[in-house]
Coordinates of C-alpha atoms in Angstrom, one line a residue:
X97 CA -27.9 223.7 -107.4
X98 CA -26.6 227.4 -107.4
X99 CA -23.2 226.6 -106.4
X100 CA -23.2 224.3 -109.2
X101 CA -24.9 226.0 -112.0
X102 CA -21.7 228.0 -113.3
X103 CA -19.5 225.1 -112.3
X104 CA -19.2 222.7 -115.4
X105 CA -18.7 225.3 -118.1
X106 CA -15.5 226.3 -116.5
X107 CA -14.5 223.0 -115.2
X108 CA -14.7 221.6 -118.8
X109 CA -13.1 225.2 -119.9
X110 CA -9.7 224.1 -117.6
X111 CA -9.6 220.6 -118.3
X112 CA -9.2 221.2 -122.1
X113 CA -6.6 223.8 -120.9
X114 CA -5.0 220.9 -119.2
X115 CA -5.4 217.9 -121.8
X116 CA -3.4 220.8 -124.3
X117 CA -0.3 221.4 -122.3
X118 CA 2.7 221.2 -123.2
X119 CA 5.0 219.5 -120.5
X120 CA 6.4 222.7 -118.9
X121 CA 3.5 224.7 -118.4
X122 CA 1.4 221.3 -117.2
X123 CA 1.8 222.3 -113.4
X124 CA 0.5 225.9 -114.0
X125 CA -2.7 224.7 -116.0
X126 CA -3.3 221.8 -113.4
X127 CA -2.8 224.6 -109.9
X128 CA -5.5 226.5 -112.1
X129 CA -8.1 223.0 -112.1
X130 CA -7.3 222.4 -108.8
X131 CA -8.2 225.9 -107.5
X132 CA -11.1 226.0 -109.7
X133 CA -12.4 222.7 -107.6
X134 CA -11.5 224.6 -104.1
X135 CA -13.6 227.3 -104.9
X136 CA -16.5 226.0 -105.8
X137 CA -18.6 225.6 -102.8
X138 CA -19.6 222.3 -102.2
X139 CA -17.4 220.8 -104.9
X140 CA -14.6 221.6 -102.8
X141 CA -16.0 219.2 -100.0
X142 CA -16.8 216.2 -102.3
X143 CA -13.3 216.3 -103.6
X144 CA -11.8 216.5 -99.9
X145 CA -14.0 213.6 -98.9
X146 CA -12.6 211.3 -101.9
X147 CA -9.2 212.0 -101.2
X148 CA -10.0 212.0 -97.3
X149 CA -7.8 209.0 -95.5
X150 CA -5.8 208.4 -98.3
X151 CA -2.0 207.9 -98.5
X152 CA -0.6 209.0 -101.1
X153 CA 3.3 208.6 -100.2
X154 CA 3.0 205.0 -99.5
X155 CA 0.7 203.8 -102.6
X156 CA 3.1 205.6 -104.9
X157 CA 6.4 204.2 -103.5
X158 CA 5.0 200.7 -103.4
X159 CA 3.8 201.8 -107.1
X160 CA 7.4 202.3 -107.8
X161 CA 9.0 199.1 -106.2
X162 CA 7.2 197.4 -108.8
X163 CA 8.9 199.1 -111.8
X164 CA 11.5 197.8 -113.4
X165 CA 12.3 199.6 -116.8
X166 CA 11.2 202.1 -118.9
X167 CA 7.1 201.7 -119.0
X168 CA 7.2 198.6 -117.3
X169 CA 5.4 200.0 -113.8
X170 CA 2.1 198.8 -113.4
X171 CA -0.2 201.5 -111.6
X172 CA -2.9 199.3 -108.9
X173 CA -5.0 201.3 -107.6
X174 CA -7.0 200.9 -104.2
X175 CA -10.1 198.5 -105.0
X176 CA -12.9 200.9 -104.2
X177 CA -13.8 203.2 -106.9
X178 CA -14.3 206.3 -105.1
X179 CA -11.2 205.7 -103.4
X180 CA -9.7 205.0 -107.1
X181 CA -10.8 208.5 -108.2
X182 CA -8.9 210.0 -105.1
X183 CA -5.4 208.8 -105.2
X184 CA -5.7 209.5 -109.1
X185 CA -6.5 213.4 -107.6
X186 CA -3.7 212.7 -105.4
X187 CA -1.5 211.9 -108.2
X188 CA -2.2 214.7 -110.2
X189 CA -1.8 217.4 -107.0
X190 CA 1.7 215.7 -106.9
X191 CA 2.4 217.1 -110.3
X192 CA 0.9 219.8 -110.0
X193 CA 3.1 221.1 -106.7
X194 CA 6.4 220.3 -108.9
X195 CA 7.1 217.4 -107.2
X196 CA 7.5 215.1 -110.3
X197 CA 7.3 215.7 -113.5
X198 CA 4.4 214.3 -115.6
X199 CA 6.7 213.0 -118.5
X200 CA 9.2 211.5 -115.3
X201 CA 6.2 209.4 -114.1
X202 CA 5.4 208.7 -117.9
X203 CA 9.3 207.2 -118.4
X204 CA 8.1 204.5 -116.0
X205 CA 4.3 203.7 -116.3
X206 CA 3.3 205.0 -120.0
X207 CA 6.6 205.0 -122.0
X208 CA 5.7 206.1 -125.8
X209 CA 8.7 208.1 -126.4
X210 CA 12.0 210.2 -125.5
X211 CA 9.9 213.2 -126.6
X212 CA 8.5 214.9 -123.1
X213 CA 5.8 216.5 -124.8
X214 CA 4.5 213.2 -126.4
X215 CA 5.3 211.6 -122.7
X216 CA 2.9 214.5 -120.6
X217 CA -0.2 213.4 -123.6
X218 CA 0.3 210.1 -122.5
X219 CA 0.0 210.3 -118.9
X220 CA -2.8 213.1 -119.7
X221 CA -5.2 211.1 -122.3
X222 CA -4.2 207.7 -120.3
X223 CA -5.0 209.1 -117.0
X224 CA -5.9 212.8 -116.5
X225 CA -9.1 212.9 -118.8
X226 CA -10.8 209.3 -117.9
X227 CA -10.2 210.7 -114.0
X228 CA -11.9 214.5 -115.1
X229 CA -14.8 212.7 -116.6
X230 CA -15.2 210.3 -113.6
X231 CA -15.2 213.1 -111.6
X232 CA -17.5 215.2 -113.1
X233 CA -20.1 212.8 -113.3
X234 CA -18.9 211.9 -109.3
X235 CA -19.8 215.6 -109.1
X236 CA -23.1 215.7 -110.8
X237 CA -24.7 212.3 -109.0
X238 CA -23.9 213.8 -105.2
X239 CA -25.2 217.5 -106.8
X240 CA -28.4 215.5 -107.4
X241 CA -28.2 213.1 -105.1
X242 CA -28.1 216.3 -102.4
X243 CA -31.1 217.6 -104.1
X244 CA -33.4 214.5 -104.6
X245 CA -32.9 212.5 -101.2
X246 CA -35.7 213.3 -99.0
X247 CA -34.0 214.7 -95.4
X248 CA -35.9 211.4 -93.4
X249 CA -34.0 209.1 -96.1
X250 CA -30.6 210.4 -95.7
X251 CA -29.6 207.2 -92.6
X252 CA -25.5 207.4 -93.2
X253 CA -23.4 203.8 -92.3
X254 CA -20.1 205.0 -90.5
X255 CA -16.8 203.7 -90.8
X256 CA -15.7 203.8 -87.1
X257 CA -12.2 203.1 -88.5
X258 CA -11.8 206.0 -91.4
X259 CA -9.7 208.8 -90.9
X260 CA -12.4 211.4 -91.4
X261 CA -14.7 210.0 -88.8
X262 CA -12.2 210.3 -86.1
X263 CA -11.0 213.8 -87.3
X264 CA -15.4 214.5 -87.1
X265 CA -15.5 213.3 -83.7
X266 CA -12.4 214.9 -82.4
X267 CA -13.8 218.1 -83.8
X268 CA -17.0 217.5 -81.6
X269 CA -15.1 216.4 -78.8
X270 CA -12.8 219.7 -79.1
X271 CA -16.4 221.6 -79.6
X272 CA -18.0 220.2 -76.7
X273 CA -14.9 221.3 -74.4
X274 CA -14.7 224.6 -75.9
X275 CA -18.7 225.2 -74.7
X276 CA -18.0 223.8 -71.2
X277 CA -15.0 226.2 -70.3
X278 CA -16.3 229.1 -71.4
X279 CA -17.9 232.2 -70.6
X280 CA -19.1 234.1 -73.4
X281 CA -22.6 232.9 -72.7
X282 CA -24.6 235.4 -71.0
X283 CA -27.4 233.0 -69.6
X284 CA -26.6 230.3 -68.2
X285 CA -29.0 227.9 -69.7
X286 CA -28.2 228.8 -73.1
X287 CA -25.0 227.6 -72.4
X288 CA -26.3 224.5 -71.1
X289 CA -28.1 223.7 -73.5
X290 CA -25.4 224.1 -76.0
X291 CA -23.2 221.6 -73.6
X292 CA -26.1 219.2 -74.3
X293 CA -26.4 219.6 -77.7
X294 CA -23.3 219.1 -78.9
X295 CA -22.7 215.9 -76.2
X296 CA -25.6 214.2 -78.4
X297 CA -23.9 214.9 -81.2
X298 CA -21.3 212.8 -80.1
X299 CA -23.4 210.3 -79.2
X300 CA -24.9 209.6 -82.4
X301 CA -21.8 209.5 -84.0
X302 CA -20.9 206.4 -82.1
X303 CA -23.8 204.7 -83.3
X304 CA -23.4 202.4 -86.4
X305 CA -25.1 205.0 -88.7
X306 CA -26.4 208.2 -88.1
X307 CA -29.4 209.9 -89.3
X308 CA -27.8 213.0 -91.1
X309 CA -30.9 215.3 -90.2
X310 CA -31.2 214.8 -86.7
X311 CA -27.4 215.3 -86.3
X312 CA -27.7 218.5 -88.3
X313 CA -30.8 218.9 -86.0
X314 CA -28.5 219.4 -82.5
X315 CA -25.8 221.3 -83.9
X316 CA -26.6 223.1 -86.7
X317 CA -27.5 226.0 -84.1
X318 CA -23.9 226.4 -82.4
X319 CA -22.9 225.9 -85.8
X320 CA -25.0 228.5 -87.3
X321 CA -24.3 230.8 -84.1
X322 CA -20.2 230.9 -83.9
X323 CA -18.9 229.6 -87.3
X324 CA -21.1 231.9 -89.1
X325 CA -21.8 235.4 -86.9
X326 CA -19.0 235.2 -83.8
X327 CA -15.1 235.5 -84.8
X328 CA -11.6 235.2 -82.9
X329 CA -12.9 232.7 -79.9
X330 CA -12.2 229.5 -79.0
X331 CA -16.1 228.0 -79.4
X332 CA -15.9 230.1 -83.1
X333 CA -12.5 228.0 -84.4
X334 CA -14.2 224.8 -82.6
X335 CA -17.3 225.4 -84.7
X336 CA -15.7 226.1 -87.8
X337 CA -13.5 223.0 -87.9
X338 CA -16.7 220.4 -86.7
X339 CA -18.6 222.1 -90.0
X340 CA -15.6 221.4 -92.3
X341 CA -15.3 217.9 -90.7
X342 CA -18.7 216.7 -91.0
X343 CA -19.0 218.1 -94.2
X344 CA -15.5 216.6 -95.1
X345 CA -17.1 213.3 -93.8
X346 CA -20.9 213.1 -95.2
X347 CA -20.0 215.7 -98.3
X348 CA -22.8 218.3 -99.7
X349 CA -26.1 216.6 -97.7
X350 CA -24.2 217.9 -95.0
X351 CA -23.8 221.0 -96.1
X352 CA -26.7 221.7 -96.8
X353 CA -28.7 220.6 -94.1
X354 CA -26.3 222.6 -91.9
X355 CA -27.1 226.0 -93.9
X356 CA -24.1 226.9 -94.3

């Protein structure tokens, strides 16, 4: 809980600073939020794993086809609630990097006024601060959740078909080649073993779930070796991106169980 112990003072600190902007500086205070959740370790994976797979293009054109006059759009969001809580992130990134403006969006989904001021508080009370308390309870329960679950318990059901299980198993697959062409190893059999390692990594990703501690088991000590102590190789970029991947994919556990 270290990571997480300064975390919601500020957190709650930004999102009053966003719930009081006015429309122009609305972009500035939401980059700050944003960057607040990127540098927080471990909140910075459980936010990449909501939004993970998403499109956010193609939900909000089809949002707009639907819209026909000023506030007449009618927002539907995916069914899933986690899923929910990461296109509305998605949405608010989108104003945030200037590409719409919040009291734009508001002319055709939460109409109040010609004022823009009085159209950004409607898209913020409507939308932004029901999403920043969803997520900060999202936050506390997989903070908690990381802490309480016994390792044995943590048996993970995969979603062969998600986008962030087959960026996890490319990673591995991109790992595993990495190990087997190089040379860096000065034994032979730690190399091997390495090779082997890895290869049962990707076999227990294939299965229908995996037990998260006996996949942290065979790689956490490449992991551990190149992403953490070896820089500027091939294996060390491999390694890096197979920890942000699985920890993309499984959230905090993951982290955790990988020591990193």
């Amino acid at each position: 809980m270290s990571d997480f112990a300064n975390f919601r003072a500020v957190y709650d600190e930004l999102t009053d600073e966003v719930s009081r902007s006015r429309h122009q500086f609305l972009p500035d205070h939401l980059r700050s939020w944003f960057r607040h959740l990127k540098e927080t370790p471990g909140v910075n994976e459980i936010v990449a794993h909501l939004e993970s797979g998403l499109d956010f293009d193609n939900w909000y054109a089809e949002q707009k086809t639907r819209q026909t006059g000023a506030g007449s759009g009618t927002l539907r969001y995916p069914a899933d609630r986690k899923q929910q809580l990461g296109m509305k992130l998605l949405l608010f990134r989108h104003f945030a990097a200037g590409k719409e403006a919040a009291w734009q969006f508001a002319h055709a989904f939460v109409y109040s006024s010609s004022d823009l001021n009085e159209l950004t508080h409607g898209v913020i009370e409507q939308i932004f601060q029901p999403m920043a308390r969803e997520l900060r309870r999202h936050l506390e329960a997989e903070f908690a959740r990381a802490d309480e679950v016994p390792a044995s318990d943590r048996v993970v059901r995969l979603d062969h078909n998600s986008k962030s299980y087959a960026e996890a198993i490319e990673a591995i697959t991109r790992l595993e080649q990495a190990v087997s062409a190089a040379n860096t190893f000065d034994d032979p059999d730690e190399k091997d073993q390495r090779e082997a390692e890895v290869s049962a990594a990707g076999r227990l990703m294939k299965a229908a779930q995996v037990r998260l501690e006996a996949l942290a088991a065979v790689l956490k000590p490449i992991l551990v070796q190149f992403a953490t102590k070896v820089k500027d190789n091939v294996i060390s970029t491999a390694a890096v991106t197979v920890s942000g991947a699985l920890i993309t994919l499984f959230g905090i556990v993951m982290k955790n169980l990988l020591g990193l």
